Short mmCIF file of N, CA, C and O in Angstrom, two decimals:
data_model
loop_
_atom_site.label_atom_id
_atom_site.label_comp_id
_atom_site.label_asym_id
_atom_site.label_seq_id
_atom_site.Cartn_x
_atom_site.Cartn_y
_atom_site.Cartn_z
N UNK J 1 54.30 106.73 14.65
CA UNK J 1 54.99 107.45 15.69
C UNK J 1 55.05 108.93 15.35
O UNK J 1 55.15 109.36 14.20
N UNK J 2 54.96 109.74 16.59
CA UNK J 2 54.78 111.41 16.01
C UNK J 2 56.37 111.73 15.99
O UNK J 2 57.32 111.39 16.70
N UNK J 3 56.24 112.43 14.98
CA UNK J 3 58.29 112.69 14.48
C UNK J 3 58.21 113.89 16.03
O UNK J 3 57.33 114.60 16.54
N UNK J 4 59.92 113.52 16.38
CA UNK J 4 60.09 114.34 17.67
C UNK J 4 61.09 115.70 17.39
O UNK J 4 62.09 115.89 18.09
N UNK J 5 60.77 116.42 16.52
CA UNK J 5 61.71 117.80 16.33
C UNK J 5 62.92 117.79 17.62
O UNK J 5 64.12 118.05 17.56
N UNK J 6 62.42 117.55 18.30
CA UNK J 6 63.16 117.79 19.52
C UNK J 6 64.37 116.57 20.13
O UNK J 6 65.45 116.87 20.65
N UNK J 7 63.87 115.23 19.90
CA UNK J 7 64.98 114.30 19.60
C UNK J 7 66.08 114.50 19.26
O UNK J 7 67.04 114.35 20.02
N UNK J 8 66.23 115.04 17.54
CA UNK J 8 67.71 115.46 17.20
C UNK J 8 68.32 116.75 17.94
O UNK J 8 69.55 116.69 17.94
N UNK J 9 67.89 117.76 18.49
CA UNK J 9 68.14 118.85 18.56
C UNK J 9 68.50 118.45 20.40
O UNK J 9 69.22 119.27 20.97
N UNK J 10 68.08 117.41 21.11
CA UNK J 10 68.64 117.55 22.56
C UNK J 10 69.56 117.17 22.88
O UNK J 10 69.72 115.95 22.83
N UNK J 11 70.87 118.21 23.48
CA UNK J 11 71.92 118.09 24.12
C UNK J 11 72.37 117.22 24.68
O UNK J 11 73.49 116.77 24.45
N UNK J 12 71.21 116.58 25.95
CA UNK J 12 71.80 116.07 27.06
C UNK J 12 71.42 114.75 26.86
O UNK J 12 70.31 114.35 26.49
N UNK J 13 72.71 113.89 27.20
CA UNK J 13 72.68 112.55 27.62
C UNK J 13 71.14 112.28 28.29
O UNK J 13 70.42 113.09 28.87
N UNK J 14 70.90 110.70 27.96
CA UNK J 14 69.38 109.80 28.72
C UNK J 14 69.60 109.68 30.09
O UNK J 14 68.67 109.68 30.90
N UNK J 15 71.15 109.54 30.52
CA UNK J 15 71.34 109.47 31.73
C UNK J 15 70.95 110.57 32.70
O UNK J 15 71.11 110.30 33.89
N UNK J 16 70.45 111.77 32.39
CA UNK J 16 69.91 112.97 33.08
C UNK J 16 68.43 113.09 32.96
O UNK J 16 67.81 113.78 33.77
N UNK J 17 67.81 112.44 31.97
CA UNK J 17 66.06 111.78 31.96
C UNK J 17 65.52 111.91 34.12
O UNK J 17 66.08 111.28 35.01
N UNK J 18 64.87 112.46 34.21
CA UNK J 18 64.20 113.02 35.42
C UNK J 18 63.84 111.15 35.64
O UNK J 18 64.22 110.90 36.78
N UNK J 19 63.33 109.97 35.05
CA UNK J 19 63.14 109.04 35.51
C UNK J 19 64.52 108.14 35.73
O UNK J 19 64.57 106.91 35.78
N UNK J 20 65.52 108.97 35.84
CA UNK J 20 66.87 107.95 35.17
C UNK J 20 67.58 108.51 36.53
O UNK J 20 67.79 107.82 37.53
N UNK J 21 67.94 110.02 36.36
CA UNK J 21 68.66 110.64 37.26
C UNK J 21 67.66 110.92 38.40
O UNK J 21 68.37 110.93 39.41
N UNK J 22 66.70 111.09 38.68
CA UNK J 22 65.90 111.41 40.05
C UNK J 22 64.58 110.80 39.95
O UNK J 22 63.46 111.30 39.84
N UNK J 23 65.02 109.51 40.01
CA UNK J 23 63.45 108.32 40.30
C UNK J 23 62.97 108.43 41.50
O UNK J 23 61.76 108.25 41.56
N UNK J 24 63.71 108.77 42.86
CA UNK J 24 63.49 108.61 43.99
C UNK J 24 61.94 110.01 43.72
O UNK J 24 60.94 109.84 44.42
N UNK J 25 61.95 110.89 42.98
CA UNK J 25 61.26 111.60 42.79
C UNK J 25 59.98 111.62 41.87
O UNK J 25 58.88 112.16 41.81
N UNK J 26 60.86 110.61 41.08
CA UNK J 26 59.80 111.23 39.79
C UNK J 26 59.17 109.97 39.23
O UNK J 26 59.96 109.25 38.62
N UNK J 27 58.05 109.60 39.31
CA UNK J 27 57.36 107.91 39.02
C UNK J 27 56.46 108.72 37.61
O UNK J 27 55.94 109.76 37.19
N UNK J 28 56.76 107.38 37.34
CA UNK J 28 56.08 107.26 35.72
C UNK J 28 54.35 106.93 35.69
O UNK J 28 53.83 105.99 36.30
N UNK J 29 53.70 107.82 34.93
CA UNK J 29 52.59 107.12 35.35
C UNK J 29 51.80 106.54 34.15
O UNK J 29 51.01 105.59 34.27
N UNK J 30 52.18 107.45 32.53
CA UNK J 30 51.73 106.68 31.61
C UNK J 30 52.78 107.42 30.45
O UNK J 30 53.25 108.54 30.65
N UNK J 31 53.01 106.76 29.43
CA UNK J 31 53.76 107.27 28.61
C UNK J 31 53.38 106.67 27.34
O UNK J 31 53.02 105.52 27.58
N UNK J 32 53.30 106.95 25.98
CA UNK J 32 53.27 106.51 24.72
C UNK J 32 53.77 107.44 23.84
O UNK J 32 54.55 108.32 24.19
N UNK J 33 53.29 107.28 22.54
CA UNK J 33 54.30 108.29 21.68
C UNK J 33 53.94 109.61 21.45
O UNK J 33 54.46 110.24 20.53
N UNK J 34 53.09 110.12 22.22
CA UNK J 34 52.93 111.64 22.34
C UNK J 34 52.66 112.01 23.22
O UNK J 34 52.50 113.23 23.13
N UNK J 35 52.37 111.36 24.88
CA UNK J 35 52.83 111.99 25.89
C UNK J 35 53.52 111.19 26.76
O UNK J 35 53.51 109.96 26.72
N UNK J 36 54.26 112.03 27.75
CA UNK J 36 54.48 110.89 29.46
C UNK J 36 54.08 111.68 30.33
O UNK J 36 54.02 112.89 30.16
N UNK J 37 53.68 110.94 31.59
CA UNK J 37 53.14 111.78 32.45
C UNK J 37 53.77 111.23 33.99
O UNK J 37 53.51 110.18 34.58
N UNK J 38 54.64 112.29 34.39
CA UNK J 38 55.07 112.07 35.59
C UNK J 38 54.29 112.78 36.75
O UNK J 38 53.69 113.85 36.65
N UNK J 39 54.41 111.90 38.03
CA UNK J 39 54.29 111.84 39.42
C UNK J 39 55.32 112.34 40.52
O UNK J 39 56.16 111.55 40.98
N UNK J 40 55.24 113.69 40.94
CA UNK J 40 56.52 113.89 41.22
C UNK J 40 56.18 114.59 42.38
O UNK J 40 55.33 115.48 42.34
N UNK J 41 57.13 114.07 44.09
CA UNK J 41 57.13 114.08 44.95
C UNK J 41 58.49 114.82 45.50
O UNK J 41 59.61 114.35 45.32
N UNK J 42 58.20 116.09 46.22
CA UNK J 42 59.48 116.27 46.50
C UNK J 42 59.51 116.77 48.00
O UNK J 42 59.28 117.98 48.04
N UNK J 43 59.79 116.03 49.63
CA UNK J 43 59.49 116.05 50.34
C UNK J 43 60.06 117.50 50.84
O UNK J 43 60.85 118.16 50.16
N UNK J 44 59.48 117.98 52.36
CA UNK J 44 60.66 118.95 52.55
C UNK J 44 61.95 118.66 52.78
O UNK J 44 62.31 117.58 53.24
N UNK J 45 63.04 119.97 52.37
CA UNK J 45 63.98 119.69 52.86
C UNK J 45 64.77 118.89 52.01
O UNK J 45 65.98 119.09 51.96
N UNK J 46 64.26 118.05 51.37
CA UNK J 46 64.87 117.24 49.40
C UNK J 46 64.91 118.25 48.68
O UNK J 46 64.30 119.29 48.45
N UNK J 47 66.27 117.34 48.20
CA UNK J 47 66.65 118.37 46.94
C UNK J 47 67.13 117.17 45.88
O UNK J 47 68.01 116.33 46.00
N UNK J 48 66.13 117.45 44.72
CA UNK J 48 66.18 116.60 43.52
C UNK J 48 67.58 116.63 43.01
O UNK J 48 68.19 117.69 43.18
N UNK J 49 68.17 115.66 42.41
CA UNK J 49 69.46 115.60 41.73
C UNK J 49 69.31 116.11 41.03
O UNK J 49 68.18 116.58 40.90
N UNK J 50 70.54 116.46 39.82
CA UNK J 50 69.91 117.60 38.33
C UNK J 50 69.52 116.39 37.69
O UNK J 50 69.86 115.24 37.98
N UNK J 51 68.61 116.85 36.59
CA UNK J 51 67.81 115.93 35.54
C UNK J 51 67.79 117.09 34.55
O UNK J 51 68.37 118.16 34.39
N UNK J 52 66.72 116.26 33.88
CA UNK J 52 66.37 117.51 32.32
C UNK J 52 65.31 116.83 32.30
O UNK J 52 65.30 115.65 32.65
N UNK J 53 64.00 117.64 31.80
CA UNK J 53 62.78 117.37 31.26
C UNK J 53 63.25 117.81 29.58
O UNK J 53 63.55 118.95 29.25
N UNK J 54 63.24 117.12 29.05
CA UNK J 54 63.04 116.65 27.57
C UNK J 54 61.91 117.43 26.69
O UNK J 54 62.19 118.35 25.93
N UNK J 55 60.65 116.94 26.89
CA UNK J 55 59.50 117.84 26.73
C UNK J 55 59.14 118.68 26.97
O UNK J 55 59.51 118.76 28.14
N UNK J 56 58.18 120.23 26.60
CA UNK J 56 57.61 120.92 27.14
C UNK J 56 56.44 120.01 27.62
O UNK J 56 56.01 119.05 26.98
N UNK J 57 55.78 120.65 29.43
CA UNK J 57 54.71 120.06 29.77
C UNK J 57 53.96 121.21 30.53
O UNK J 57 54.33 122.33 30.86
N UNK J 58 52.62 120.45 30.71
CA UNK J 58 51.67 120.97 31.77
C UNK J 58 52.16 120.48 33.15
O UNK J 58 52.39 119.28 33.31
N UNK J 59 52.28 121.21 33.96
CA UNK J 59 52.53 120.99 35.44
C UNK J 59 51.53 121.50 36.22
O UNK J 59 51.23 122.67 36.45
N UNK J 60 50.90 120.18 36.69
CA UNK J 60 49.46 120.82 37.80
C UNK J 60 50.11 120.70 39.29
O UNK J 60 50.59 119.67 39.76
N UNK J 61 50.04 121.72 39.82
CA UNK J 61 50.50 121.53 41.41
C UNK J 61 49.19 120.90 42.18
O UNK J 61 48.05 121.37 42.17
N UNK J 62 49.58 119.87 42.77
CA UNK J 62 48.85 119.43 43.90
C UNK J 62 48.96 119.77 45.24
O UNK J 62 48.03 119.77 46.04
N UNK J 63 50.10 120.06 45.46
CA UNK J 63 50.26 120.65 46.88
C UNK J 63 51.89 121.29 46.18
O UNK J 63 52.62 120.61 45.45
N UNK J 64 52.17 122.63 46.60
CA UNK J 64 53.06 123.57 46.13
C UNK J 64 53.53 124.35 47.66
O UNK J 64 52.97 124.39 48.75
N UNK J 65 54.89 124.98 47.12
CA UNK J 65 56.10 125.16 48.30
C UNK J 65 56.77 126.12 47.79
O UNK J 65 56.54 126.50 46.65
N UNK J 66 57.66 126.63 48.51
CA UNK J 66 59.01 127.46 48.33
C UNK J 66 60.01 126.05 47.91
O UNK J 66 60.27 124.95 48.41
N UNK J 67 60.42 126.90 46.56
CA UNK J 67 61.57 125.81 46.33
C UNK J 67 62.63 126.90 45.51
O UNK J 67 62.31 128.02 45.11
N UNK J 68 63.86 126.31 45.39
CA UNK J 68 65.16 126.96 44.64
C UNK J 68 65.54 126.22 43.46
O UNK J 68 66.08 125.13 43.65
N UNK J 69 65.36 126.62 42.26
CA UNK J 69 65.69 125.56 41.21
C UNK J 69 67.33 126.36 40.63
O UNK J 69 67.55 127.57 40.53
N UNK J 70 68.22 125.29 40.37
CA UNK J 70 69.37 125.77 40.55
C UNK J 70 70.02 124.60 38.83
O UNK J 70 69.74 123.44 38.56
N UNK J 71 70.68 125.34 38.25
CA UNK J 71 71.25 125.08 36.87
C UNK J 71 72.19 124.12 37.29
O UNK J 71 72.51 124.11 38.48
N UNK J 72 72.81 123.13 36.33
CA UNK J 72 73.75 121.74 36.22
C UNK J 72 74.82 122.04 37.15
O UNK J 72 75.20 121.13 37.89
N UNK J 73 75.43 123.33 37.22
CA UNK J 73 76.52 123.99 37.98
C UNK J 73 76.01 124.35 39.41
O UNK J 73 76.84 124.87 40.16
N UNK J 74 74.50 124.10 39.99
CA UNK J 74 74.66 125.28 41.00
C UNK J 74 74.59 126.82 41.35
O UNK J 74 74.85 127.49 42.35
N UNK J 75 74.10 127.08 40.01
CA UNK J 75 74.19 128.53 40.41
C UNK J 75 71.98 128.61 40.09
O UNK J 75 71.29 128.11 39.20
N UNK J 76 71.78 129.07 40.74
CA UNK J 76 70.46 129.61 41.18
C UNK J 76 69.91 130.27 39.89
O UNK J 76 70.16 131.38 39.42
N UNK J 77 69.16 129.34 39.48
CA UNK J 77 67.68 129.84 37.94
C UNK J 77 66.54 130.91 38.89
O UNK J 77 66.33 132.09 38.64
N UNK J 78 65.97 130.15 39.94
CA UNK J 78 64.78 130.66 40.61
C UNK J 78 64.39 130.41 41.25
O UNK J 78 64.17 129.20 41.24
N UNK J 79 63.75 131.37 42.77
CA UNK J 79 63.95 131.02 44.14
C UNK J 79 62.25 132.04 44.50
O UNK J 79 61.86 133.21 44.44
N UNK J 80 61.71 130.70 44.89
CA UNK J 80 60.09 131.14 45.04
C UNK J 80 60.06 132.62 46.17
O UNK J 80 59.26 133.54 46.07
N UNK J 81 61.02 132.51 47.07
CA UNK J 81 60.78 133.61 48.39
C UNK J 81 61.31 134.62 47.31
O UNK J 81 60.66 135.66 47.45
N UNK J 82 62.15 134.74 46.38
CA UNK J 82 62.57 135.97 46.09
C UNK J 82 61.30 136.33 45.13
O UNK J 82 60.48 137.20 45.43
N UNK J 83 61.23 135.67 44.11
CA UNK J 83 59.70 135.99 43.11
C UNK J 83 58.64 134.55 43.35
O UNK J 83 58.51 133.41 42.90
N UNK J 84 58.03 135.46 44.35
CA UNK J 84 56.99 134.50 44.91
C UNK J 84 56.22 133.69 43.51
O UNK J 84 56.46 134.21 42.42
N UNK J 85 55.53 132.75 43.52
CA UNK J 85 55.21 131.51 42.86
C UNK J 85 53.96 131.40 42.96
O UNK J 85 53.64 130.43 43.64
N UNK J 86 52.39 132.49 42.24
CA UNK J 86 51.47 132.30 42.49
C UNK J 86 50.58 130.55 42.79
O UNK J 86 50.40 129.68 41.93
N UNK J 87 50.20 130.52 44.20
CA UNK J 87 49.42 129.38 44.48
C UNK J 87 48.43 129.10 43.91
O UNK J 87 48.11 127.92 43.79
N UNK J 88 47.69 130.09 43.41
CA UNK J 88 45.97 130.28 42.62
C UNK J 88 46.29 129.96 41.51
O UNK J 88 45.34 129.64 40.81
N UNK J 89 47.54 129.91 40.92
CA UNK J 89 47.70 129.18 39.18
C UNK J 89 48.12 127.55 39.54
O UNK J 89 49.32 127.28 39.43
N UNK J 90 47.23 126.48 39.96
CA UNK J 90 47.40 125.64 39.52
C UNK J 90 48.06 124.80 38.49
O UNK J 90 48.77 123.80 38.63
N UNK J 91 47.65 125.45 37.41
CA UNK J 91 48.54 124.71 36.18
C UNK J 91 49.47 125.42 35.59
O UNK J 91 49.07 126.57 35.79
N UNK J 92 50.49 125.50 34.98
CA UNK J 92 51.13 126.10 34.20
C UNK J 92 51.75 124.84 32.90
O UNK J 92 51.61 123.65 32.62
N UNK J 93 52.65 126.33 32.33
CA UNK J 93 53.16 125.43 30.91
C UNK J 93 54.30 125.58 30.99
O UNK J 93 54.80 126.66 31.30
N UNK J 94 54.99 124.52 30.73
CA UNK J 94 56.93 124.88 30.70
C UNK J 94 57.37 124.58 29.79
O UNK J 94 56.91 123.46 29.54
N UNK J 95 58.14 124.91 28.92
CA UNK J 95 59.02 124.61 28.22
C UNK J 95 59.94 123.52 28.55
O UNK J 95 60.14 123.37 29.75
N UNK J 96 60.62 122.65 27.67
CA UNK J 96 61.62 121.74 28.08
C UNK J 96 62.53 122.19 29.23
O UNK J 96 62.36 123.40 29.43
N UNK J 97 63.42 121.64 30.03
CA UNK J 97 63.86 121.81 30.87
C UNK J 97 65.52 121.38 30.80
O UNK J 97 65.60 120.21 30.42
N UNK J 98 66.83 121.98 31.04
CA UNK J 98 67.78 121.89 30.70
C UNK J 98 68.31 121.06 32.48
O UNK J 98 67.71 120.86 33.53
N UNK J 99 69.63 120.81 32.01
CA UNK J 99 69.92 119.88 33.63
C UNK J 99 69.57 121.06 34.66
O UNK J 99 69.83 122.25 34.45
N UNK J 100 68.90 120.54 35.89
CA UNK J 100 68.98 121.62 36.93
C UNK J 100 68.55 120.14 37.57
O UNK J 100 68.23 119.00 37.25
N UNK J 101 68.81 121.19 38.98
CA UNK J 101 68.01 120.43 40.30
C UNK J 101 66.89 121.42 41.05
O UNK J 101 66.69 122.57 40.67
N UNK J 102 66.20 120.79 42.16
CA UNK J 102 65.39 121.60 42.71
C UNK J 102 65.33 121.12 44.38
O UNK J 102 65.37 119.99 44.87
N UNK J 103 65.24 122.29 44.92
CA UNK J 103 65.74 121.99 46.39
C UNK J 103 64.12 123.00 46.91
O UNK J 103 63.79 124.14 46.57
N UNK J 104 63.35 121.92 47.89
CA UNK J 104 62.23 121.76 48.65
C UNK J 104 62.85 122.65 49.54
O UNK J 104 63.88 122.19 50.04
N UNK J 105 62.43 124.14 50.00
CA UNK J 105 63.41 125.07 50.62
C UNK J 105 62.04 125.40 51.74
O UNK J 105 62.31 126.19 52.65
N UNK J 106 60.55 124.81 51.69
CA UNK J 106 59.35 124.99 52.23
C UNK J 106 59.19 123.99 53.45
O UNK J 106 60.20 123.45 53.91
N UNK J 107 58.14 123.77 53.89
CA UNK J 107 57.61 122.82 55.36
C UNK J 107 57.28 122.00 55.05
O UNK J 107 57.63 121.00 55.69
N UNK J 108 56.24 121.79 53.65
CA UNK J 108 55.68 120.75 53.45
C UNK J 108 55.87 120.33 51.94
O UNK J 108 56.28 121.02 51.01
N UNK J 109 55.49 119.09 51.94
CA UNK J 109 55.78 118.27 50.35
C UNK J 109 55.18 118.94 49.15
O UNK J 109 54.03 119.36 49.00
N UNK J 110 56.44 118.97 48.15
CA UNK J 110 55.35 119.43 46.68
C UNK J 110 55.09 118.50 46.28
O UNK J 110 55.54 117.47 46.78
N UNK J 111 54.14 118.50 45.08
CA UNK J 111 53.30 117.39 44.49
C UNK J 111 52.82 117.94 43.61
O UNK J 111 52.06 118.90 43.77
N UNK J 112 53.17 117.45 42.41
CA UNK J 112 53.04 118.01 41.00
C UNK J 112 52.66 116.51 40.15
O UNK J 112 52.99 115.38 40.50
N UNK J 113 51.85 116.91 38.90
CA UNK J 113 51.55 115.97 38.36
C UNK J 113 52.27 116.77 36.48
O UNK J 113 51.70 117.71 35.94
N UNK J 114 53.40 116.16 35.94
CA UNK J 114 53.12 116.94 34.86
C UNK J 114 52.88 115.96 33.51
O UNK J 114 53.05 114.74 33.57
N UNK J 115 52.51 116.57 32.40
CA UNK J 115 52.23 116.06 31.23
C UNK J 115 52.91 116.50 30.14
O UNK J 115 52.47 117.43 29.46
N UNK J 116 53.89 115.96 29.90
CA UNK J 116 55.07 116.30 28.90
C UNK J 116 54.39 115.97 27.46
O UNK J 116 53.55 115.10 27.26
N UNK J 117 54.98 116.90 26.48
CA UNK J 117 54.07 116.74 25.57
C UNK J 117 55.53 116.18 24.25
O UNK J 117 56.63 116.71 24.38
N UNK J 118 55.33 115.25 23.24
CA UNK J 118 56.47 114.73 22.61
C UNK J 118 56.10 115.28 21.75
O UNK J 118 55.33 114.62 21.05
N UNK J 119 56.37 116.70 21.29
CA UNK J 119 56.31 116.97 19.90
C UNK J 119 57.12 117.37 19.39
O UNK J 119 57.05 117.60 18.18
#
């Protein structure tokens, strides 16, 4: 098993796990001991419950939107209309993710595929 630096060092309860707290969103598609890879659907007009991504991952947009991602409290991290959200970068890299939610603030569905990495 790959040792998880990040195991001891995370804050938040399993109960905020993006497959735990917002399944309606987020489907599992393969997981073992050094990656998982979620399927994640967020229609318009949905707004994901807060979760936490655990891992840093790759996030490939499949189809991408205006959305508002907003911290455990509600108060507003980042809002695509204010600092627009280049479409031509397909992939990006994120860092772990602390509780937030994300609210589909666009017309049409996002669709992201990401690849969390367990290291």
């Amino acid at each position: 098993m790959v040792e998880n630096q990040n195991e001891t060092q995370w804050p938040w309860p399993d109960s905020l796990d993006a497959l735990v707290a917002a399944p309606v969103h987020h489907k599992l598609v393969l997981e073992n001991e050094r990656v998982r890879v979620l399927d994640t659907h967020i229609p318009a007009g949905d707004i994901v419950p807060v979760h936490t991504h655990r891992w840093p991952a790759v996030y490939y947009t499949i189809s991408g939107g205006d959305f508002v991602r907003r911290d455990g409290e509600g108060n507003v991290l980042f809002d695509t209309r204010i600092h627009p959200n280049p479409t031509a970068v397909a992939a990006r890299f994120i860092e772990s993710l602390p509780p937030h939610s994300v609210e589909n603030v666009g017309k049409s569905e996002i669709h992201l595929i990401s690849v969390e990495m367990k290291y």
